[in-house]
Coordinates of C-alpha atoms in Angstrom, one line a residue:
Chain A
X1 CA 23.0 -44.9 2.2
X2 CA 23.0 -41.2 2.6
X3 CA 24.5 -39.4 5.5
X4 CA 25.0 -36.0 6.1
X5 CA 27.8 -34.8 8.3
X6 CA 30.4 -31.9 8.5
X7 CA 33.6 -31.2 6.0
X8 CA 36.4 -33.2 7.1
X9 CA 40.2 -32.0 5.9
X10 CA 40.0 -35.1 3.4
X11 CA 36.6 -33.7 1.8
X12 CA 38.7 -30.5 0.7
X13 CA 39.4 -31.2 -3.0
X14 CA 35.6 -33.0 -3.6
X15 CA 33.9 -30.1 -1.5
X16 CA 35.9 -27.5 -4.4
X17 CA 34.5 -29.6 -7.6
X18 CA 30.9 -29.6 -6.0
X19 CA 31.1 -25.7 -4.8
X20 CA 32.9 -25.1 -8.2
X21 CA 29.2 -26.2 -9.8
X22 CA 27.3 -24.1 -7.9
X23 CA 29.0 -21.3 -8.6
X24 CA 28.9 -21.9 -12.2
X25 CA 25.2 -23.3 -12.0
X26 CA 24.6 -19.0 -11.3
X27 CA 27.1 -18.3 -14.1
X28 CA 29.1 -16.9 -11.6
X29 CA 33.3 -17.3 -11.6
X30 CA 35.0 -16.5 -7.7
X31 CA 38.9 -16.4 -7.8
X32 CA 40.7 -19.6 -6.2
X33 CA 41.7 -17.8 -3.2
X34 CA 37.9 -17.2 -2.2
X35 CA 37.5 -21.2 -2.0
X36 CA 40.9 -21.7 0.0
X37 CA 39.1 -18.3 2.3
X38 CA 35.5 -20.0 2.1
X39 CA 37.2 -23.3 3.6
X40 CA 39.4 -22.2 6.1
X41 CA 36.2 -20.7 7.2
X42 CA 33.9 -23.5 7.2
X43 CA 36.8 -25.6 9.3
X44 CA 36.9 -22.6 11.9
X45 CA 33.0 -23.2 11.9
X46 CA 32.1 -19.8 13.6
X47 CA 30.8 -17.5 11.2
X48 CA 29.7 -19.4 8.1
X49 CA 29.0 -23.8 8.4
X50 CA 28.8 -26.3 6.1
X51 CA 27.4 -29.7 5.9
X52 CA 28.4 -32.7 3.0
X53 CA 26.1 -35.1 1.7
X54 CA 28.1 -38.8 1.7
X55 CA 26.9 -41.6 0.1
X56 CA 28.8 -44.6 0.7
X57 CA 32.4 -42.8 1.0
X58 CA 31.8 -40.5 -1.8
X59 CA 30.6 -36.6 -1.4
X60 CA 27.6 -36.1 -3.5
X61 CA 26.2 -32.3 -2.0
X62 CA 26.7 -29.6 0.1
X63 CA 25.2 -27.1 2.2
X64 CA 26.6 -23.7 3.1
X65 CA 24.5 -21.6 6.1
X66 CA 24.7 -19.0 8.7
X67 CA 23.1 -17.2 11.5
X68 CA 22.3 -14.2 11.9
X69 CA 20.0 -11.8 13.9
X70 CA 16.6 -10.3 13.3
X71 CA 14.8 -7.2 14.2
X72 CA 11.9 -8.2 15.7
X73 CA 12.0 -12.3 16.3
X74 CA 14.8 -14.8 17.1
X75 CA 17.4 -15.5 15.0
X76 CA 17.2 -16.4 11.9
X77 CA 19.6 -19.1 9.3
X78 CA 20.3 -18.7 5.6
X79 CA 21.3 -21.6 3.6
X80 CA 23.2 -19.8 1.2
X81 CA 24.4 -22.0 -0.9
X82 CA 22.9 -25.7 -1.5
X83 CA 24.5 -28.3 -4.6
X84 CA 23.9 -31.7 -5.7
X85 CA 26.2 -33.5 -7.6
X86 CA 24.5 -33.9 -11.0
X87 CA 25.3 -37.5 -10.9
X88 CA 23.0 -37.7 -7.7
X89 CA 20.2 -36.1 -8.5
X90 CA 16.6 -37.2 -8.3
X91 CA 17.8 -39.0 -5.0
X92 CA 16.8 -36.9 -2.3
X93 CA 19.8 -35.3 -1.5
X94 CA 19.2 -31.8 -2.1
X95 CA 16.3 -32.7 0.4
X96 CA 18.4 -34.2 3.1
X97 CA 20.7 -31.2 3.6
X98 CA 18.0 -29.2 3.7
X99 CA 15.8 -31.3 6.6
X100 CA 19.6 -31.1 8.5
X101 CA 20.2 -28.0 8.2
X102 CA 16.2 -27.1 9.7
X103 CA 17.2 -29.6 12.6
X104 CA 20.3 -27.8 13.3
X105 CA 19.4 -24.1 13.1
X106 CA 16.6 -25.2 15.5
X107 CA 18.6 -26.9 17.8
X108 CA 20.8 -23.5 17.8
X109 CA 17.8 -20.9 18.7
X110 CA 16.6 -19.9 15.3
X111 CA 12.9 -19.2 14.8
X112 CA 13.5 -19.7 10.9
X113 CA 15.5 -20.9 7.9
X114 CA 15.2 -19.3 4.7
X115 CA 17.1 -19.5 1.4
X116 CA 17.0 -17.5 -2.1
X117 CA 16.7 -19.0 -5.8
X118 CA 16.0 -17.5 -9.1
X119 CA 12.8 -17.7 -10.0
X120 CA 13.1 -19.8 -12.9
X121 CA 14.9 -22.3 -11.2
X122 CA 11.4 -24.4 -11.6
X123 CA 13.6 -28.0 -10.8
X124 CA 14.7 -27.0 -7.5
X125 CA 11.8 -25.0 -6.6
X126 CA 9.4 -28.5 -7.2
X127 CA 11.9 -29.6 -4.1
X128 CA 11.4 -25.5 -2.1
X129 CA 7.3 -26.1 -2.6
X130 CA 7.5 -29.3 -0.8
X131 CA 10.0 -28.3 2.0
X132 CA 9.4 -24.7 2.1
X133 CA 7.1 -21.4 1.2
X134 CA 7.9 -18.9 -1.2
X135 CA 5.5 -16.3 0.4
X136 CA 5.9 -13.8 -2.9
X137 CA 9.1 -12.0 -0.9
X138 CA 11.7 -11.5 -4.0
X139 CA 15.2 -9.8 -3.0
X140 CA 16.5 -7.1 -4.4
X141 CA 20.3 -6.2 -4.4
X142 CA 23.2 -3.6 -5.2
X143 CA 26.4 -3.7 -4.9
X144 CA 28.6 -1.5 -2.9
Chain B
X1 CA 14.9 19.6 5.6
X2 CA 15.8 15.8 5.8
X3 CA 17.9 14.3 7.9
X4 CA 19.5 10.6 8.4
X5 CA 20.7 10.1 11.9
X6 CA 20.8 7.5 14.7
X7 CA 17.9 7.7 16.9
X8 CA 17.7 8.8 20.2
X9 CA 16.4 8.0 23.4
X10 CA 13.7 10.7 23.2
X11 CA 12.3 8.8 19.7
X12 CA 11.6 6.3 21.1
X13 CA 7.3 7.0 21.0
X14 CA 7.7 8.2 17.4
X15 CA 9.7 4.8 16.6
X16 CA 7.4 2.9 17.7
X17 CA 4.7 4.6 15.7
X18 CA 6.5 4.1 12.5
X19 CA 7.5 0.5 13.4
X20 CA 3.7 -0.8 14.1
X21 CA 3.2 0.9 10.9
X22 CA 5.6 -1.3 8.9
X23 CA 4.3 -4.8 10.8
X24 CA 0.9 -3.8 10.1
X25 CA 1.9 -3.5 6.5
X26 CA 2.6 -6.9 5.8
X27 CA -0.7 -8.0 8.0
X28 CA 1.2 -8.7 11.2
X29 CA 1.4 -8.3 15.3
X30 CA 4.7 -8.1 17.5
X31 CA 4.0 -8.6 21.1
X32 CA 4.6 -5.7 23.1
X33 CA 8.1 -6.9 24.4
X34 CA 9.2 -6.8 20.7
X35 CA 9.4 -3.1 20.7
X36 CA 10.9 -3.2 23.9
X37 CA 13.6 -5.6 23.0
X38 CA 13.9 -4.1 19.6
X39 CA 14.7 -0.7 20.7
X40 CA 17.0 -2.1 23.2
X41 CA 19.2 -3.3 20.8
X42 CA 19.5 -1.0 18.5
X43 CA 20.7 1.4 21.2
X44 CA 22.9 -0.9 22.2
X45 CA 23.7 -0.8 18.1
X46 CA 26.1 -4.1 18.4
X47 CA 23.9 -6.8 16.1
X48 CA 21.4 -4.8 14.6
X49 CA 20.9 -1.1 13.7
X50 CA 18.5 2.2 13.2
X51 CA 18.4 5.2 11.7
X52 CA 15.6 7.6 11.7
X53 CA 14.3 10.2 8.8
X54 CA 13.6 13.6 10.3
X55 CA 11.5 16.5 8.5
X56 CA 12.5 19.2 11.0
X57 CA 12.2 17.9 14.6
X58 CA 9.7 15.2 13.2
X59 CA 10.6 11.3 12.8
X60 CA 9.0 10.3 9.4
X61 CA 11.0 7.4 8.3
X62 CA 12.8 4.1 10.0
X63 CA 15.4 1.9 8.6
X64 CA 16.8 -1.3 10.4
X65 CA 19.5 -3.0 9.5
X66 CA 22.1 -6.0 10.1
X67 CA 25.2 -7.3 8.6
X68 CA 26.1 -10.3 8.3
X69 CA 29.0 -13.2 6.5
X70 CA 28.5 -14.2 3.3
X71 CA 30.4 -17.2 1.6
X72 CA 32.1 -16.5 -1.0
X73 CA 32.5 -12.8 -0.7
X74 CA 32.4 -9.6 1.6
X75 CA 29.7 -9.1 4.8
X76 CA 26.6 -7.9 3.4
X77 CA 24.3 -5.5 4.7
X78 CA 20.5 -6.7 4.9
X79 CA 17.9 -4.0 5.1
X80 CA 15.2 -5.4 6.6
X81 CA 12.9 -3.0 7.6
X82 CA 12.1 0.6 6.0
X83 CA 8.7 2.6 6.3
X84 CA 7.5 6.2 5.8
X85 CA 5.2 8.0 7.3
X86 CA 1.9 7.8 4.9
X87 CA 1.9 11.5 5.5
X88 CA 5.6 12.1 3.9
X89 CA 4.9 9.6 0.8
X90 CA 6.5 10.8 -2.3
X91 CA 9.1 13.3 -0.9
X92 CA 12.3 10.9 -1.2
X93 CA 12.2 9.4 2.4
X94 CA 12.7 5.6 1.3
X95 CA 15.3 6.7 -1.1
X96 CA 17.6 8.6 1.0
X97 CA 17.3 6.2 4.1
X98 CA 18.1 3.6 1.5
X99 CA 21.0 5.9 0.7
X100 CA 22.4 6.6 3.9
X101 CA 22.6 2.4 4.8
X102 CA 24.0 1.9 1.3
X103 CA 27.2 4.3 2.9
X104 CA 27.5 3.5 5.8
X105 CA 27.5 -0.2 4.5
X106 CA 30.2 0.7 2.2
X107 CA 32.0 2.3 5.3
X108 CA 31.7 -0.7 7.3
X109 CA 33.1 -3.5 4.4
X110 CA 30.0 -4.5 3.1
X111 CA 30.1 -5.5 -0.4
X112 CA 26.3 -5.9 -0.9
X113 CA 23.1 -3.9 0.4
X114 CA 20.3 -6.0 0.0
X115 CA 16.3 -6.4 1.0
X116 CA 13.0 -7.9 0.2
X117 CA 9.6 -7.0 -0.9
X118 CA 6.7 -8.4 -1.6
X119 CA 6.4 -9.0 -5.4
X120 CA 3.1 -7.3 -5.2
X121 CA 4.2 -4.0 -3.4
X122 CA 4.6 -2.1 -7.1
X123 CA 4.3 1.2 -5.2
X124 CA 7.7 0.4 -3.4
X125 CA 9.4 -1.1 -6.2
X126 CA 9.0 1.7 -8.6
X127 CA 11.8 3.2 -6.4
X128 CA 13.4 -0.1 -5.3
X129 CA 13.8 -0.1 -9.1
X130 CA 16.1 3.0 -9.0
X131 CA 18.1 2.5 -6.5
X132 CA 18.8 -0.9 -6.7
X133 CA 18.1 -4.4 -8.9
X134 CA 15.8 -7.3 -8.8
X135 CA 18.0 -10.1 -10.4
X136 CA 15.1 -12.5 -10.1
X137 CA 15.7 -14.3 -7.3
X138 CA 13.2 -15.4 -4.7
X139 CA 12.9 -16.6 -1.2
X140 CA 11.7 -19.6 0.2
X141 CA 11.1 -20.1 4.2
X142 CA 10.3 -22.6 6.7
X143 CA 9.3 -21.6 10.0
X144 CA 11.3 -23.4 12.5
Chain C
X1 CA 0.6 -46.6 -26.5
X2 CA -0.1 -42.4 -26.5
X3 CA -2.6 -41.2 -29.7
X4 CA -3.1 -37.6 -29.5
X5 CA -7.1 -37.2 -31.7
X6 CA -9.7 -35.2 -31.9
X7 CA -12.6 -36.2 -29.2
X8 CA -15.3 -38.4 -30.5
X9 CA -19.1 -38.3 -28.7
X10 CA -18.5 -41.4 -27.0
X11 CA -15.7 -39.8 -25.2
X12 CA -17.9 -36.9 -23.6
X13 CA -18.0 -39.1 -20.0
X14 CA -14.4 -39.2 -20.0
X15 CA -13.8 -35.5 -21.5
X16 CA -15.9 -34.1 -18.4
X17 CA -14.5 -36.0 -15.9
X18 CA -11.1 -34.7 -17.2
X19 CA -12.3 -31.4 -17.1
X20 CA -14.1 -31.1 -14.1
X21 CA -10.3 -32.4 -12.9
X22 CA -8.6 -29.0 -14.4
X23 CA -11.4 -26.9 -13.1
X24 CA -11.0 -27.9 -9.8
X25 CA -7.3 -27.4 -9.9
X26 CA -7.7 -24.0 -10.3
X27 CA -10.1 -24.5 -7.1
X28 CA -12.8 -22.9 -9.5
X29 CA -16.7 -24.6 -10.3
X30 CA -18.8 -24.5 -13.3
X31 CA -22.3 -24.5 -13.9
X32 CA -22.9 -27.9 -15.6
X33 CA -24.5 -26.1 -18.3
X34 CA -21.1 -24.9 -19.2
X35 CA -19.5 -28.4 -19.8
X36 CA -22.7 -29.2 -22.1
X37 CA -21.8 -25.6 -24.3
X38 CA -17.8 -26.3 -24.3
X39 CA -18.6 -29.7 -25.5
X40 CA -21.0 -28.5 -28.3
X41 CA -18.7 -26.2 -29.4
X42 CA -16.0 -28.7 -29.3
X43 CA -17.7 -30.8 -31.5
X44 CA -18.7 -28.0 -34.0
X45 CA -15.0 -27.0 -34.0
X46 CA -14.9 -23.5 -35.3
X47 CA -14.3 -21.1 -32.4
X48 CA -12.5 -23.7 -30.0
X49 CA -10.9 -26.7 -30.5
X50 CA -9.9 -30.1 -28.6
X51 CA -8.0 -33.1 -28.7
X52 CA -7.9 -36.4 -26.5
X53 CA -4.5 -38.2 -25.5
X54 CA -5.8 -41.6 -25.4
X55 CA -3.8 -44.7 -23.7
X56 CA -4.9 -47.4 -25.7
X57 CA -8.8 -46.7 -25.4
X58 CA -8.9 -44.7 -21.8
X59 CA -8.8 -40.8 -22.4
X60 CA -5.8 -40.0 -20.2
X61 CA -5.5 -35.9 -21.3
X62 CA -7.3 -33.2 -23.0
X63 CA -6.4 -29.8 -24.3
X64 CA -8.6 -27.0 -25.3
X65 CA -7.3 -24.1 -27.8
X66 CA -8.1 -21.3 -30.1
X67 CA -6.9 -19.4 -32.7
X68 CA -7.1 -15.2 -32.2
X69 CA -5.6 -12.4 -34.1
X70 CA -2.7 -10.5 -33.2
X71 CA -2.2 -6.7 -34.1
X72 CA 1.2 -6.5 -35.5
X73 CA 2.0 -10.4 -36.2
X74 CA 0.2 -13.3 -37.7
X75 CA -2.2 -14.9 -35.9
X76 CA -1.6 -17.0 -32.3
X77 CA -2.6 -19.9 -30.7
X78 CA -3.5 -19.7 -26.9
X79 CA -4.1 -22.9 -25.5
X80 CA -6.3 -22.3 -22.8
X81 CA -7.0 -26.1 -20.8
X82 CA -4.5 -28.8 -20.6
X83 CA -5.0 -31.6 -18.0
X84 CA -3.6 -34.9 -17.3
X85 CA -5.4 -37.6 -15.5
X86 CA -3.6 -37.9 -12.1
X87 CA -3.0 -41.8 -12.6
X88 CA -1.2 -40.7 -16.3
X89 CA 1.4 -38.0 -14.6
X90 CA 4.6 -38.5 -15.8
X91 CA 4.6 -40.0 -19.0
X92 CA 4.6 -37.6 -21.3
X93 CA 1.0 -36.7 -21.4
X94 CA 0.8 -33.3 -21.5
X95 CA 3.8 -32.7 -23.8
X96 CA 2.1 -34.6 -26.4
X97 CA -0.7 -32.1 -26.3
X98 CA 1.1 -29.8 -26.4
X99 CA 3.0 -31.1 -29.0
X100 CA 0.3 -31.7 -31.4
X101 CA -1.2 -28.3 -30.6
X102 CA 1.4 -26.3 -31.6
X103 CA 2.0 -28.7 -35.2
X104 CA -1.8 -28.2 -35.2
X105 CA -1.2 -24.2 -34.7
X106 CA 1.9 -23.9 -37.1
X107 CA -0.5 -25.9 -40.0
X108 CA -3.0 -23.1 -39.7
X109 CA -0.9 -20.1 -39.9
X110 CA -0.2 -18.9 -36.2
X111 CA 3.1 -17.7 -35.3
X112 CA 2.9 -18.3 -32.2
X113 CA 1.7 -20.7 -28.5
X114 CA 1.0 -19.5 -26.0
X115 CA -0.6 -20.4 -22.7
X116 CA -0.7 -19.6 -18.7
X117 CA 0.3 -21.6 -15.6
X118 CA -0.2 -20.4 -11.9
X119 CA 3.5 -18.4 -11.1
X120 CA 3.3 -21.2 -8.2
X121 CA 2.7 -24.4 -10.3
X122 CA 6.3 -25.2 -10.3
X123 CA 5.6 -29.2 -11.0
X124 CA 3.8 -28.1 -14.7
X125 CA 6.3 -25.2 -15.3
X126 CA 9.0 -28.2 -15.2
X127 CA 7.5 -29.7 -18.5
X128 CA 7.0 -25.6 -20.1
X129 CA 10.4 -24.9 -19.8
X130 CA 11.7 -27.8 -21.6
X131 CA 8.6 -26.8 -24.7
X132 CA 8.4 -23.0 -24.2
X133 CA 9.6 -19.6 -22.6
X134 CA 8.0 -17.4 -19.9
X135 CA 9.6 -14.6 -21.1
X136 CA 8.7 -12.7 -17.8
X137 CA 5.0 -11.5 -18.7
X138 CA 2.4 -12.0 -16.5
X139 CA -1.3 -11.6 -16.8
X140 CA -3.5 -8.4 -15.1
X141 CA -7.3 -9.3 -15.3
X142 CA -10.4 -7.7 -14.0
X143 CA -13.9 -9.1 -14.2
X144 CA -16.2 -7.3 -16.0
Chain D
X1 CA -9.3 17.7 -21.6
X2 CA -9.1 14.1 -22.4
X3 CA -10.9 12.3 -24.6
X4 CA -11.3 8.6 -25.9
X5 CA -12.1 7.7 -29.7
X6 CA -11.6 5.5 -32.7
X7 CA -8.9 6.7 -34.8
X8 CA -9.4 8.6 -37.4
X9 CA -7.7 8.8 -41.3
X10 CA -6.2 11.9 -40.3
X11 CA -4.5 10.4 -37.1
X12 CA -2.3 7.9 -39.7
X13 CA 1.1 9.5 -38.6
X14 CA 0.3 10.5 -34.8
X15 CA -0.9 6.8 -34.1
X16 CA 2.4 5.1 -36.2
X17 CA 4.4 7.7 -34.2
X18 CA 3.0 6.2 -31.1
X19 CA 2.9 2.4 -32.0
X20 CA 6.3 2.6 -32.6
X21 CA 7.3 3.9 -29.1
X22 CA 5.4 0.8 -27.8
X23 CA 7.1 -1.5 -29.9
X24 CA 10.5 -0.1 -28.9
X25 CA 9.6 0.1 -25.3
X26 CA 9.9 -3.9 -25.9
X27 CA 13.0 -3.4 -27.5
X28 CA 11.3 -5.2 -30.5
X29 CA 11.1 -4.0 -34.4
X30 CA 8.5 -4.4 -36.9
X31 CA 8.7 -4.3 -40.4
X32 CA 7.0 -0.9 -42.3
X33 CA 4.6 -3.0 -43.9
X34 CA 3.4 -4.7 -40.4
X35 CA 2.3 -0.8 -39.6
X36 CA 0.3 -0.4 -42.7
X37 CA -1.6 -4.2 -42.3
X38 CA -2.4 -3.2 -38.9
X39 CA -3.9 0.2 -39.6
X40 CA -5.6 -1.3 -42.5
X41 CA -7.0 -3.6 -40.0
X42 CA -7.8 -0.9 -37.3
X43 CA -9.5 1.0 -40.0
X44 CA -11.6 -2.0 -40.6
X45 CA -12.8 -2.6 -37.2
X46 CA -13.6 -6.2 -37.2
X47 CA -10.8 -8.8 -36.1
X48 CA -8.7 -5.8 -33.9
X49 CA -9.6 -2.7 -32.9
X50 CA -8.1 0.5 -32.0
X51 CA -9.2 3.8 -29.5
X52 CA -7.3 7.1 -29.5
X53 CA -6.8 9.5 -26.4
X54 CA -6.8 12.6 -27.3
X55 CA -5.8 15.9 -25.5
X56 CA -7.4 18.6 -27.3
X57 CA -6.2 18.2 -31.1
X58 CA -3.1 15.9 -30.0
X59 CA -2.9 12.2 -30.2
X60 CA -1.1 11.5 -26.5
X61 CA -2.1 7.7 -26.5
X62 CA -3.3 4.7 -28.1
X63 CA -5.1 1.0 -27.4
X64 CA -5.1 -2.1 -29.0
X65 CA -7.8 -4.3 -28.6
X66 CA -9.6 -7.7 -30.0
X67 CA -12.0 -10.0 -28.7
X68 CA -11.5 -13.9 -28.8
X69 CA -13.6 -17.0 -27.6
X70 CA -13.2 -18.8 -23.9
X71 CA -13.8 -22.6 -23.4
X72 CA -15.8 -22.2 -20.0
X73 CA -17.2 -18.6 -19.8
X74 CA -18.0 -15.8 -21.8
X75 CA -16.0 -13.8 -24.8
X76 CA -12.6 -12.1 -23.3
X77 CA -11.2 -9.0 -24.5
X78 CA -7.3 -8.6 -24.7
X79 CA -5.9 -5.1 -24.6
X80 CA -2.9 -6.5 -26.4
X81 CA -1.1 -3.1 -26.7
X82 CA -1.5 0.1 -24.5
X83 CA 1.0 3.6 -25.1
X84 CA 1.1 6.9 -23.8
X85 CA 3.5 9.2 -25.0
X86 CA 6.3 10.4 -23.0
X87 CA 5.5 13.8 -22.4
X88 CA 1.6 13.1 -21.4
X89 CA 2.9 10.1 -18.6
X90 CA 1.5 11.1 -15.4
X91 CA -1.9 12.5 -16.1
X92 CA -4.5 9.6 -16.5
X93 CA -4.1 8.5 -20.3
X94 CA -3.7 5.0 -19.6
X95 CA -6.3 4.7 -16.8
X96 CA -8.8 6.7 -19.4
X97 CA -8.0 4.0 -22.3
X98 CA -8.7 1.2 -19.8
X99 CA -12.0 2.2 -18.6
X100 CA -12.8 3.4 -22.5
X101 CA -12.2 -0.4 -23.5
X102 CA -13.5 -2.4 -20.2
X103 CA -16.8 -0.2 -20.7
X104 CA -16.7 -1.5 -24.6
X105 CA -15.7 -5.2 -24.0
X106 CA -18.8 -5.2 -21.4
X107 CA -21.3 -3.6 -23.8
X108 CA -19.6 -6.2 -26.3
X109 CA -20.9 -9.5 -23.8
X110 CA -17.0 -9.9 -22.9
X111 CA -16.9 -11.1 -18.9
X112 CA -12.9 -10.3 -18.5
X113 CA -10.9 -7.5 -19.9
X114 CA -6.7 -9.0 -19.6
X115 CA -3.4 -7.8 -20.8
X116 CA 0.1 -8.8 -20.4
X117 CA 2.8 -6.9 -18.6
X118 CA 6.4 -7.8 -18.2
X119 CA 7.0 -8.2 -14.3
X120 CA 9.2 -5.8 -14.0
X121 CA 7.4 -2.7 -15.8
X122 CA 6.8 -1.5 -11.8
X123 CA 5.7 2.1 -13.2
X124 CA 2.6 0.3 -15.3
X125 CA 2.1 -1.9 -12.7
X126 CA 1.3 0.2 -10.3
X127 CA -1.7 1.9 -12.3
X128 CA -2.6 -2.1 -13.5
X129 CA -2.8 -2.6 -9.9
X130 CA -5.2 -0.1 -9.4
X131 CA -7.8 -0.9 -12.1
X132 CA -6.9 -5.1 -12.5
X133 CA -5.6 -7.8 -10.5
X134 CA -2.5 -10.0 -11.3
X135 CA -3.9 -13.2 -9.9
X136 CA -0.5 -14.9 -10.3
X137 CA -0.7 -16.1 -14.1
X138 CA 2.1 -16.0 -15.8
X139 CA 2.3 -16.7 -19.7
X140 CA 4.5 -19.4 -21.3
X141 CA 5.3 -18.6 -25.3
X142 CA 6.7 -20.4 -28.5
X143 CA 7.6 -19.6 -31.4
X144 CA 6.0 -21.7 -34.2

């Protein structure tokens, strides 16, 4: 049985190995303190949230959102950052966080939930079409 | 001569001109109160922001922008909406309004500037090209 | 059982019924005059070619293919139709085609398979990017 | 003045010049002998086929073009390679080989003219958007 429900203090060292993956899965490497930062930040739950997927008593995915304002319409939520366990896939659970995290953000105001993946990320984007639209927006970045 | 500045009360016609240009770009209506509540804001300039182009005494260019958290790194600043003046095409409006956010995001923490486009909008992306990179990514979104 | 054969004339009931399947996914029609010419030509086998996946004796899959020349490599194969009967998803259908086009291909001389998919046709570009690449090209076409 | 036309013995060393800044645009290389079996070819005129712009005596751009069978509609013709040099960008080179070889692929019974672009070539694409359409095909290759 799936459930989805937020991070508690004894989810700390399984919520690491899954965000660990994601971060990888994007060939990406963040220095520990940013996941000791990133927690302290979901526990605090004001800027940045976060969700876990459970099944049974273990933590198979995780979801990683925020608010924040628009120009012209209500508020808007990113889901930043979504991860299965690769154990768990295929199992809906990817699907789950998502379907909570929709719920939630429209429970708190916002007029839409949006979320960015690479486009050749054609697995997880078999999930998007069925959940989601990509409307032919793609993003484009620099850092500062 | 161009300019970069915060607009002022006595733009706000001119604003609004430019900013039913942009919506009707991507095929869309704002009620009026839209405007109204748009404009309030950003000259209240807390959540989200404006600067204006000016050729002269003329407003020929609009950016709006936000910040907001990120997870695993610094704020970043989202441009969300930038339009020219057909009339001033091709004389480096875009570019140096793209500029200006880029420092004042810098200024304010911000360790990403970052927008969307329509994959289709070549025109745009010739410069977004320049000034920036599309690392392939995508967005999905689910009205709420 | 999965056979992968050229199409015999008692299988032009089932070949059109296959096709008329891919046309429509494509939201396209045809003439029915077309299906008679393709099938001709199928049969004659010099400009374009097909082959049948058969499931013990129901036609479950067809592809369509030809050879062209290239101007500064050998010659390529583009294959042009591939369909899957809706009841046959999922078990390895279309990779099969594929499969025996490109041995097919490599046998006479080409260098090269290629073929398009819809940008948006996430579920099919699953299956290509286990057997192929989109190296990032995309198509520009006008009618003439 | 601009003008289109088949190439011509004397044009040997302006069009290699030329091809060879379109091959390294795509960071590829060919061998020396691949130039010579493909102006052999040109020469020849019947697999592929090659057109010439010319500004007064100077070669400033070429075309690459062949014809191949479809398995529902009329011939196509693929503009597989299309080059302006450097120093004539800007002044309708590569809009005057289009028209040249749409007008010829029509005259030749062809119903589509196509060609390939890499996604992010915004520059060409904003002159392929003009005179085509990118209907959202994207092309899938292997290597045989």
């Amino acid at each position: 049985m799936l459930t989805i429900e937020t991070l508690l203090p004894s989810d700390r060292d399984a919520w690491e190995r899954l965000f660990r993956g994601y971060i990888e899965f994007y060939e990406r490497t963040l220095p520990d303190a940013e996941y000791d930062r990133a927690w302290r930040r979901f526990q605090a739950g004001t800027a940045i949230h976060a969700r876990g997927a459970r099944d049974g008593d273990r933590l198979v995915g995780i979801a990683h959102f925020l608010i924040h304002p628009h120009t012209n319409a209500a508020d808007v939520c990113y889901l930043q950052d979504l991860f299965t366990d690769r154990a768990s896939r295929g199992r809906g659970v990817g699907r789950a966080l998502i379907e909570h995290v929709a719920n939630w953000a429209r429970e708190h105001g916002c007029g839409q939930l949006y979320w960015r993946t690479h486009a050749s990320n054609t697995t997880a984007r078999v999930l998007y079409d069925q959940v989601a639209e990509h409307r032919g927006f793609i993003v484009y970045q620099r850092d500062l």
